[in-house]
Short mmCIF file of C-alpha atoms in Angstrom, two decimals:
data_model
loop_
_atom_site.label_atom_id
_atom_site.label_comp_id
_atom_site.label_asym_id
_atom_site.label_seq_id
_atom_site.Cartn_x
_atom_site.Cartn_y
_atom_site.Cartn_z
CA MET A 1270 19.65 -35.71 11.77
CA GLU A 1271 18.02 -38.98 12.64
CA TYR A 1272 15.29 -38.72 10.01
CA SER A 1273 17.33 -36.87 7.39
CA THR A 1274 16.34 -39.05 4.42
CA LEU A 1275 12.64 -38.91 5.30
CA LEU A 1276 12.78 -35.15 5.90
CA LEU A 1277 14.56 -34.63 2.58
CA GLY A 1278 11.86 -36.65 0.84
CA LEU A 1279 9.15 -34.52 2.49
CA ALA A 1280 11.01 -31.37 1.44
CA VAL A 1281 10.99 -32.50 -2.21
CA ILE A 1282 7.27 -33.35 -2.06
CA PHE A 1283 6.31 -30.08 -0.33
CA GLY A 1284 8.59 -28.07 -2.65
CA LEU A 1285 6.89 -29.61 -5.68
CA PHE A 1286 3.50 -28.89 -4.09
CA MET A 1287 4.40 -25.23 -3.61
CA ALA A 1288 5.81 -24.94 -7.15
CA TRP A 1289 2.59 -26.53 -8.45
CA GLY A 1290 0.63 -23.81 -6.61
CA ILE A 1291 2.77 -21.08 -8.18
CA GLY A 1292 2.02 -22.45 -11.65
CA ALA A 1293 -1.69 -22.87 -10.93
CA ASN A 1294 -2.08 -19.36 -9.54
CA ASP A 1295 0.69 -16.83 -10.17
CA VAL A 1296 1.74 -17.84 -13.68
CA ALA A 1297 -1.86 -18.51 -14.67
CA ASN A 1298 -2.92 -14.97 -13.81
CA ALA A 1299 -0.01 -13.57 -15.85
CA MET A 1300 -1.34 -15.37 -18.94
CA GLY A 1301 -4.98 -14.52 -18.21
CA THR A 1302 -4.94 -11.29 -20.20
CA SER A 1303 -3.64 -13.07 -23.31
CA VAL A 1304 -6.39 -15.70 -23.09
CA GLY A 1305 -9.18 -13.33 -22.08
CA SER A 1306 -8.36 -10.98 -24.95
CA ARG A 1307 -8.25 -13.97 -27.35
CA ALA A 1308 -4.75 -13.07 -28.47
CA LEU A 1309 -3.93 -16.68 -27.56
CA THR A 1310 -6.10 -19.73 -27.00
CA ILE A 1311 -5.80 -21.31 -23.56
CA ARG A 1312 -3.88 -24.21 -25.11
CA GLN A 1313 -1.43 -21.82 -26.81
CA ALA A 1314 -1.06 -19.74 -23.64
CA VAL A 1315 -0.25 -22.78 -21.52
CA PHE A 1316 2.30 -23.95 -24.09
CA VAL A 1317 3.96 -20.51 -24.41
CA ALA A 1318 3.94 -19.93 -20.64
CA ALA A 1319 5.40 -23.39 -20.01
CA ILE A 1320 8.39 -22.60 -22.25
CA PHE A 1321 9.09 -19.13 -20.85
CA VAL A 1322 8.30 -19.90 -17.20
CA PHE A 1323 10.55 -22.95 -17.24
CA SER A 1324 13.27 -20.95 -19.03
CA GLY A 1325 13.00 -18.21 -16.42
CA ALA A 1326 13.11 -20.66 -13.52
CA TRP A 1327 15.96 -22.69 -15.00
CA LEU A 1328 18.15 -19.93 -16.48
CA ALA A 1329 17.53 -17.08 -14.05
CA GLY A 1330 15.96 -18.64 -10.98
CA GLY A 1331 18.99 -17.90 -8.86
CA GLU A 1332 22.06 -19.76 -7.70
CA VAL A 1333 21.85 -18.24 -4.23
CA THR A 1334 18.69 -17.53 -2.25
CA GLN A 1335 17.95 -16.12 1.17
CA THR A 1336 17.40 -18.81 3.77
CA ILE A 1337 14.39 -16.88 5.09
CA ARG A 1338 12.39 -15.35 2.24
CA SER A 1339 12.44 -11.52 2.26
CA GLY A 1340 14.35 -11.43 5.55
CA MET A 1341 11.20 -11.66 7.66
CA VAL A 1342 13.12 -13.51 10.42
CA ASP A 1343 16.83 -13.56 11.25
CA SER A 1344 17.94 -17.11 10.35
CA SER A 1345 20.89 -16.87 12.76
CA LEU A 1346 18.38 -17.15 15.62
CA MET A 1347 18.04 -20.83 14.69
CA ALA A 1348 21.78 -21.54 14.63
CA ASP A 1349 21.57 -23.62 17.80
CA ASN A 1350 18.45 -25.48 16.62
CA PRO A 1351 18.88 -26.29 12.92
CA GLU A 1352 16.07 -28.87 13.10
CA LEU A 1353 13.74 -25.96 13.95
CA LEU A 1354 14.50 -24.39 10.55
CA VAL A 1355 13.84 -27.72 8.80
CA TYR A 1356 10.43 -28.15 10.47
CA GLY A 1357 9.63 -24.50 9.82
CA MET A 1358 10.52 -24.55 6.13
CA LEU A 1359 8.59 -27.79 5.60
CA ALA A 1360 5.58 -26.29 7.38
CA ALA A 1361 5.87 -23.09 5.34
CA LEU A 1362 5.99 -24.96 2.01
CA ALA A 1363 3.02 -27.16 2.94
CA ALA A 1364 1.01 -24.21 4.28
CA ALA A 1365 1.64 -21.89 1.32
CA GLY A 1366 0.97 -24.73 -1.13
CA THR A 1367 -2.31 -25.54 0.61
CA TRP A 1368 -3.49 -21.93 0.52
CA LEU A 1369 -2.55 -21.59 -3.18
CA MET A 1370 -4.52 -24.77 -3.91
CA VAL A 1371 -7.59 -23.36 -2.16
CA ALA A 1372 -7.26 -19.97 -3.87
CA SER A 1373 -6.74 -21.59 -7.28
CA TYR A 1374 -9.81 -23.82 -6.76
CA PHE A 1375 -11.96 -20.70 -6.34
CA GLY A 1376 -10.09 -18.86 -9.10
CA TRP A 1377 -8.65 -16.18 -6.79
CA PRO A 1378 -5.40 -14.61 -8.03
CA VAL A 1379 -3.30 -14.22 -4.85
CA SER A 1380 0.35 -13.43 -4.19
CA THR A 1381 2.58 -16.49 -3.85
CA THR A 1382 5.24 -14.36 -2.16
CA HIS A 1383 2.76 -13.20 0.48
CA SER A 1384 1.62 -16.80 0.95
CA ILE A 1385 5.12 -18.07 1.80
CA ILE A 1386 5.92 -14.99 3.91
CA GLY A 1387 2.73 -15.46 5.95
CA ALA A 1388 3.66 -19.11 6.48
CA ILE A 1389 7.19 -18.20 7.62
CA VAL A 1390 5.79 -15.63 10.06
CA GLY A 1391 3.45 -18.28 11.46
CA PHE A 1392 6.13 -20.87 12.20
CA ALA A 1393 8.55 -18.21 13.51
CA VAL A 1394 6.02 -16.98 16.09
CA VAL A 1395 5.33 -20.44 17.52
CA GLY A 1396 8.90 -21.70 17.13
CA LEU A 1397 10.89 -18.68 18.30
CA GLY A 1398 8.51 -16.12 19.74
CA PHE A 1399 6.45 -13.13 18.70
CA GLU A 1400 9.34 -10.66 18.98
CA VAL A 1401 11.65 -12.32 16.39
CA VAL A 1402 9.45 -11.34 13.43
CA ARG A 1403 10.33 -8.09 11.70
CA TRP A 1404 6.83 -6.66 11.88
CA GLU A 1405 7.76 -3.48 10.03
CA ARG A 1406 8.23 -5.66 6.92
CA VAL A 1407 4.77 -7.12 7.44
CA GLY A 1408 3.50 -3.53 7.46
CA THR A 1409 5.32 -2.91 4.18
CA ILE A 1410 3.54 -5.90 2.66
CA ALA A 1411 0.20 -4.54 3.86
CA MET A 1412 1.04 -1.28 2.07
CA SER A 1413 1.45 -3.22 -1.16
CA TRP A 1414 -2.22 -4.25 -1.00
CA VAL A 1415 -3.05 -0.61 -1.74
CA ILE A 1416 0.00 0.58 -3.69
CA SER A 1417 0.20 -2.29 -6.22
CA PRO A 1418 -3.33 -2.16 -7.68
CA MET A 1419 -3.48 1.64 -7.43
CA VAL A 1420 -0.28 2.32 -9.40
CA GLY A 1421 -0.99 -0.46 -11.91
CA GLY A 1422 -4.56 0.78 -12.34
CA MET A 1423 -3.56 4.40 -12.93
CA ILE A 1424 -0.95 3.51 -15.55
CA ALA A 1425 -3.34 1.09 -17.32
CA PHE A 1426 -6.13 3.70 -17.29
CA ALA A 1427 -3.85 6.31 -18.87
CA LEU A 1428 -2.45 3.85 -21.41
CA PHE A 1429 -5.84 2.58 -22.55
CA ARG A 1430 -7.25 6.13 -22.73
CA SER A 1431 -4.37 6.95 -25.11
CA VAL A 1432 -5.34 3.94 -27.24
CA GLN A 1433 -8.96 5.15 -27.26
CA ILE A 1434 -8.04 8.73 -28.21
CA LEU A 1435 -5.34 7.97 -30.77
CA ILE A 1436 -6.89 4.87 -32.39
CA LEU A 1437 -10.27 3.49 -31.32
CA ASP A 1438 -12.27 6.76 -31.33
CA THR A 1439 -10.88 8.03 -34.64
CA VAL A 1440 -12.47 7.99 -38.09
CA ASP A 1441 -10.10 5.28 -39.40
CA PRO A 1442 -8.99 3.09 -36.45
CA LEU A 1443 -7.04 0.57 -38.57
CA LYS A 1444 -4.99 3.26 -40.32
CA ASN A 1445 -4.16 4.87 -36.98
CA ALA A 1446 -3.40 1.49 -35.36
CA LYS A 1447 -0.75 0.92 -38.03
CA ARG A 1448 0.52 4.49 -37.63
CA TRP A 1449 0.93 4.26 -33.83
CA ALA A 1450 1.93 0.58 -33.75
CA PRO A 1451 5.71 1.26 -33.72
CA LEU A 1452 5.34 3.49 -30.65
CA TYR A 1453 3.20 0.98 -28.73
CA ILE A 1454 5.42 -1.95 -29.77
CA PHE A 1455 8.49 0.00 -28.63
CA LEU A 1456 6.80 0.86 -25.32
CA THR A 1457 5.77 -2.78 -24.84
CA ALA A 1458 9.23 -4.14 -25.63
CA PHE A 1459 10.96 -1.47 -23.55
CA VAL A 1460 9.05 -2.07 -20.30
CA THR A 1461 9.08 -5.85 -20.68
CA ALA A 1462 12.83 -5.86 -21.44
CA LEU A 1463 13.39 -3.78 -18.32
CA VAL A 1464 11.16 -5.95 -16.15
CA THR A 1465 13.03 -9.01 -17.41
CA MET A 1466 16.42 -7.47 -16.63
CA PHE A 1467 15.46 -5.97 -13.27
CA LYS A 1468 13.26 -8.77 -11.99
CA GLY A 1469 14.19 -11.74 -14.15
CA LEU A 1470 17.94 -11.63 -14.63
CA THR A 1471 19.11 -10.42 -11.24
CA HIS A 1472 20.47 -13.82 -10.22
CA VAL A 1473 22.62 -14.90 -13.15
CA GLY A 1474 25.61 -12.69 -12.48
CA LEU A 1475 24.51 -10.16 -15.11
CA ASP A 1476 25.79 -7.12 -13.23
CA LEU A 1477 24.39 -4.32 -15.38
CA THR A 1478 24.43 -0.67 -14.38
CA PRO A 1479 21.13 1.22 -14.87
CA VAL A 1480 22.64 2.94 -17.93
CA GLN A 1481 23.62 -0.41 -19.47
CA ALA A 1482 20.20 -1.91 -18.67
CA TYR A 1483 18.38 0.96 -20.34
CA GLY A 1484 20.77 0.83 -23.30
CA PHE A 1485 20.13 -2.89 -23.83
CA ALA A 1486 16.38 -2.31 -23.42
CA ILE A 1487 16.40 0.37 -26.14
CA LEU A 1488 18.41 -1.87 -28.50
CA ILE A 1489 16.12 -4.87 -27.88
CA SER A 1490 13.03 -2.66 -28.33
CA ALA A 1491 14.26 -1.36 -31.68
CA ILE A 1492 14.76 -4.94 -32.91
CA VAL A 1493 11.30 -5.95 -31.64
CA VAL A 1494 9.73 -2.95 -33.43
CA VAL A 1495 11.22 -4.12 -36.74
CA LEU A 1496 10.05 -7.71 -36.16
CA GLY A 1497 6.63 -6.55 -34.94
CA MET A 1498 6.03 -4.35 -37.98
CA MET A 1499 7.04 -7.24 -40.25
CA ALA A 1500 4.49 -9.44 -38.46
CA ILE A 1501 1.78 -6.78 -38.77
CA ARG A 1502 2.42 -6.42 -42.52
CA ARG A 1503 1.86 -10.18 -42.87
CA LEU A 1504 -1.53 -10.04 -41.11
CA ARG A 1505 -4.60 -10.70 -43.23
CA PHE A 1506 -7.13 -7.98 -42.51
CA ASP A 1507 -10.85 -8.44 -43.06
CA GLN A 1508 -12.55 -6.17 -45.55
CA VAL A 1509 -15.03 -4.21 -43.44
CA GLU A 1510 -17.40 -1.76 -45.06
CA GLY A 1511 -18.92 1.06 -43.07
CA GLU A 1512 -19.56 4.76 -43.32
CA ASP A 1513 -17.25 5.49 -40.41
CA GLY A 1514 -14.50 3.21 -41.72
CA SER A 1515 -14.37 1.28 -38.44
CA HIS A 1516 -12.11 -1.76 -38.53
CA PHE A 1517 -12.10 -2.70 -34.84
CA ALA A 1518 -11.57 -6.42 -35.47
CA ASN A 1519 -8.53 -5.58 -37.57
CA VAL A 1520 -7.24 -3.16 -34.94
CA GLU A 1521 -7.36 -5.95 -32.36
CA LYS A 1522 -5.25 -8.14 -34.65
CA VAL A 1523 -2.54 -5.46 -34.52
CA PHE A 1524 -2.62 -5.43 -30.72
CA GLY A 1525 -2.70 -9.22 -30.62
CA ILE A 1526 0.92 -9.27 -31.84
CA GLN A 1527 1.91 -7.08 -28.88
CA MET A 1528 0.01 -9.23 -26.38
CA VAL A 1529 2.08 -12.28 -27.29
CA VAL A 1530 5.37 -10.40 -26.75
CA THR A 1531 4.25 -8.96 -23.40
CA GLY A 1532 2.88 -12.26 -22.15
CA CYS A 1533 6.13 -14.11 -22.93
CA ALA A 1534 8.29 -11.57 -21.08
CA MET A 1535 5.99 -11.51 -18.03
CA ALA A 1536 6.01 -15.32 -17.91
CA PHE A 1537 9.83 -15.35 -18.01
CA ALA A 1538 10.07 -12.75 -15.25
CA LEU A 1539 7.54 -14.60 -13.07
CA GLY A 1540 9.32 -17.93 -13.55
CA SER A 1541 12.68 -16.46 -12.62
CA ASN A 1542 11.43 -14.47 -9.64
CA ASP A 1543 8.68 -16.56 -8.07
CA VAL A 1544 10.43 -19.92 -8.34
CA ALA A 1545 12.41 -18.71 -5.27
CA ASN A 1546 9.22 -19.06 -3.23
CA ALA A 1547 9.40 -22.83 -3.76
CA VAL A 1548 13.11 -23.54 -4.15
CA GLY A 1549 14.31 -21.17 -1.41
CA PRO A 1550 12.79 -23.07 1.54
CA LEU A 1551 13.60 -26.40 -0.15
CA ALA A 1552 17.25 -25.39 -0.66
CA ALA A 1553 17.42 -24.28 3.00
CA VAL A 1554 16.23 -27.73 4.16
CA VAL A 1555 18.70 -29.52 1.87
CA ASP A 1556 21.54 -27.32 3.13
CA VAL A 1557 20.77 -27.94 6.83
CA ILE A 1558 20.43 -31.71 6.31
CA GLN A 1559 23.76 -31.86 4.42
CA THR A 1560 25.80 -29.53 6.68
CA GLY A 1561 23.94 -29.59 9.99
CA GLU A 1562 24.26 -25.80 10.16
CA VAL A 1563 22.04 -22.79 9.44
CA SER A 1564 23.43 -20.18 7.01
CA THR A 1565 22.03 -16.79 6.04
CA GLU A 1566 22.12 -17.58 2.32
CA THR A 1567 21.82 -20.96 0.66
CA VAL A 1568 23.27 -22.21 -2.62
CA VAL A 1569 20.46 -23.66 -4.73
CA PRO A 1570 21.44 -27.01 -6.30
CA VAL A 1571 20.68 -27.31 -10.00
CA TRP A 1572 18.28 -30.22 -9.41
CA VAL A 1573 16.25 -28.06 -7.01
CA LEU A 1574 15.81 -25.34 -9.67
CA LEU A 1575 14.82 -28.03 -12.18
CA LEU A 1576 12.31 -29.41 -9.69
CA GLY A 1577 10.83 -25.94 -9.19
CA GLY A 1578 10.51 -25.34 -12.93
CA VAL A 1579 8.82 -28.70 -13.52
CA GLY A 1580 6.40 -28.11 -10.62
CA ILE A 1581 5.41 -24.67 -11.90
CA VAL A 1582 4.74 -25.94 -15.43
CA PHE A 1583 2.74 -28.90 -14.08
CA GLY A 1584 0.59 -26.58 -11.96
CA LEU A 1585 -0.12 -24.37 -14.96
CA PHE A 1586 -1.07 -27.36 -17.13
CA THR A 1587 -3.32 -29.09 -14.60
CA TYR A 1588 -5.06 -26.29 -12.69
CA GLY A 1589 -4.18 -22.94 -14.23
CA HIS A 1590 -7.41 -22.61 -16.22
CA LYS A 1591 -9.44 -21.39 -13.22
CA VAL A 1592 -7.30 -18.35 -12.43
CA ILE A 1593 -6.83 -17.68 -16.16
CA ALA A 1594 -10.62 -17.49 -16.46
CA THR A 1595 -10.90 -15.05 -13.52
CA VAL A 1596 -8.21 -12.69 -14.78
CA GLY A 1597 -9.07 -13.04 -18.47
CA THR A 1598 -12.86 -12.73 -18.43
CA GLY A 1599 -14.18 -12.53 -14.85
CA ILE A 1600 -13.12 -9.01 -13.80
CA THR A 1601 -13.91 -7.23 -17.08
CA GLN A 1602 -14.22 -8.20 -20.72
CA LEU A 1603 -10.82 -7.95 -22.42
CA THR A 1604 -9.80 -7.45 -26.03
CA PRO A 1605 -6.17 -7.45 -27.26
CA SER A 1606 -5.99 -3.64 -26.97
CA ARG A 1607 -7.35 -3.72 -23.40
CA GLY A 1608 -5.20 -6.69 -22.47
CA TYR A 1609 -2.17 -4.96 -23.93
CA ALA A 1610 -2.80 -1.86 -21.80
CA ALA A 1611 -3.21 -3.95 -18.64
CA THR A 1612 -0.15 -6.16 -19.12
CA ALA A 1613 2.12 -3.33 -20.29
CA ALA A 1614 0.99 -1.24 -17.30
CA ALA A 1615 1.73 -4.11 -14.91
CA ALA A 1616 5.20 -4.54 -16.43
CA ALA A 1617 5.83 -0.78 -16.20
CA THR A 1618 4.79 -0.78 -12.54
CA VAL A 1619 7.21 -3.63 -11.77
CA VAL A 1620 10.02 -1.64 -13.45
CA LEU A 1621 9.04 1.45 -11.44
CA ALA A 1622 9.01 -0.55 -8.21
CA SER A 1623 12.38 -2.15 -8.96
CA GLY A 1624 13.95 1.26 -9.40
CA THR A 1625 12.30 3.01 -6.45
CA GLY A 1626 11.87 0.22 -3.89
CA LEU A 1627 8.06 0.41 -3.87
CA PRO A 1628 6.59 -2.65 -2.11
CA ILE A 1629 4.46 -4.27 -4.81
CA SER A 1630 3.02 -7.63 -5.77
CA THR A 1631 3.00 -8.59 -9.45
CA THR A 1632 -0.36 -10.32 -9.00
CA HIS A 1633 -1.97 -7.35 -7.28
CA THR A 1634 -0.49 -4.98 -9.86
CA LEU A 1635 -1.92 -6.95 -12.79
CA VAL A 1636 -5.39 -7.14 -11.21
CA GLY A 1637 -5.26 -3.40 -10.54
CA ALA A 1638 -4.22 -2.77 -14.15
CA ILE A 1639 -7.18 -4.79 -15.43
CA LEU A 1640 -9.44 -2.73 -13.15
CA GLY A 1641 -7.90 0.44 -14.61
CA VAL A 1642 -8.73 -0.70 -18.13
CA GLY A 1643 -12.26 -1.55 -17.01
CA LEU A 1644 -12.71 1.89 -15.40
CA ALA A 1645 -11.67 3.54 -18.67
CA ARG A 1646 -14.87 2.03 -20.10
CA GLY A 1647 -17.02 2.90 -17.08
CA ILE A 1648 -17.71 1.30 -13.69
CA ALA A 1649 -20.46 -0.87 -15.20
CA ALA A 1650 -17.80 -2.79 -17.16
CA ILE A 1651 -16.35 -4.24 -13.92
CA ASN A 1652 -17.63 -7.26 -11.98
CA LEU A 1653 -17.58 -5.56 -8.55
CA GLY A 1654 -18.71 -8.69 -6.67
CA LEU A 1655 -15.72 -10.67 -7.93
CA VAL A 1656 -13.36 -7.76 -7.26
CA ARG A 1657 -14.50 -7.59 -3.62
CA MET A 1658 -13.86 -11.32 -3.27
CA ILE A 1659 -10.37 -10.98 -4.77
CA PHE A 1660 -9.48 -8.09 -2.43
CA LEU A 1661 -10.69 -10.13 0.55
CA SER A 1662 -8.55 -13.10 -0.56
CA TRP A 1663 -5.49 -10.80 -0.61
CA ILE A 1664 -6.08 -9.71 2.99
CA VAL A 1665 -6.69 -13.30 4.10
CA THR A 1666 -3.50 -14.63 2.41
CA LEU A 1667 -1.03 -13.64 5.17
CA PRO A 1668 -3.06 -14.92 8.15
CA ALA A 1669 -4.17 -18.04 6.21
CA GLY A 1670 -0.55 -18.93 5.46
CA ALA A 1671 0.44 -18.25 9.08
CA ILE A 1672 -2.35 -20.34 10.65
CA LEU A 1673 -1.77 -23.28 8.30
CA ALA A 1674 1.99 -23.12 8.99
CA VAL A 1675 1.36 -23.28 12.75
CA VAL A 1676 -0.76 -26.41 12.29
CA TYR A 1677 1.80 -28.12 10.05
CA PHE A 1678 4.69 -27.04 12.30
CA TYR A 1679 3.13 -28.64 15.38
CA ILE A 1680 2.35 -31.82 13.43
CA LEU A 1681 5.93 -32.13 12.12
CA ARG A 1682 7.51 -31.35 15.48
CA SER A 1683 5.29 -33.88 17.25
CA ILE A 1684 6.24 -36.57 14.70
CA PHE A 1685 9.98 -35.92 14.46
CA GLY A 1686 10.72 -33.92 17.61
#
């Protein structure tokens, strides 16, 4: 291609921009529960997330990725016009990155996957025609707007109600927190180990059968229970006097240990899964420029994965605080026990979806789980105005990505075409 070097440079810039948006929005909302519940300070959360997100992106981000994310458009339709794919992928990266920047500015937790899919649909319609888009998949995504928060919310509601009944509403909450801690730690480790294996390690050639995956998850969970109980025994509990023996501050210290474990696993899974939203289109552009041909799947060069990991971490460091604030404190007030219920429920929902094929968004699931925890305390505990705004931003994500991609596509084609 005549402008191959320049187009490759733009692909790197736009890929970094998109990865920055993923860090600022998607990863930030995953750590929001840890910060909002005060299990971690924002500085600690950013540091922990940076390590696990980068590890996920680098170790499990995928050696091979689909040329067109989620198969929304048949890439073979562009076999005769490879430059069309280059312009389209560049437009999609720029459009999705722009929308994530806007959403992050306002503190809206939106789906990065839906952002890039909306952008791809936009360029495909103007570049190839309305009929080439697999609209049934768009309908499946629309279903996830309802399914994700509903399933996550129901599981979180049930989980937090169990915490209330078994621990918080008892005569001696601290004693019961210690008694039930092994069960909750095991549950936390089990679902997060599964979400990491199903969603985070699917690209590294780890070909585990469901039986093997569950076996490893049980083994890992047993080890985590031992380590978790050792950590709880080393906690320094405050001496609280009261007729009812309430030690709620001490109870939250017990759940704080679990929040750290859950947050790390979710960050790893997000890094490994969502980095594809940035490196997939970038790898497709690199492949077309190097070979001059369009292929269905693209090998992701190591430097592209590294670029994606760096971009995600940079986005989290520089702009993640806004979405962290929304998820951590804006929707409802979180404590470690509430944050634990929300994050564990979100992880459990991702595992359920991986096994059954439910169309879900991790972001939407986590927000729904936080709502479920809030509802367990009563509707007054939820900031309904902010929730309405978040729901609206979800609906706007697909068309916003599509419209922006159309604009960028026409600009790129007019410059290079």
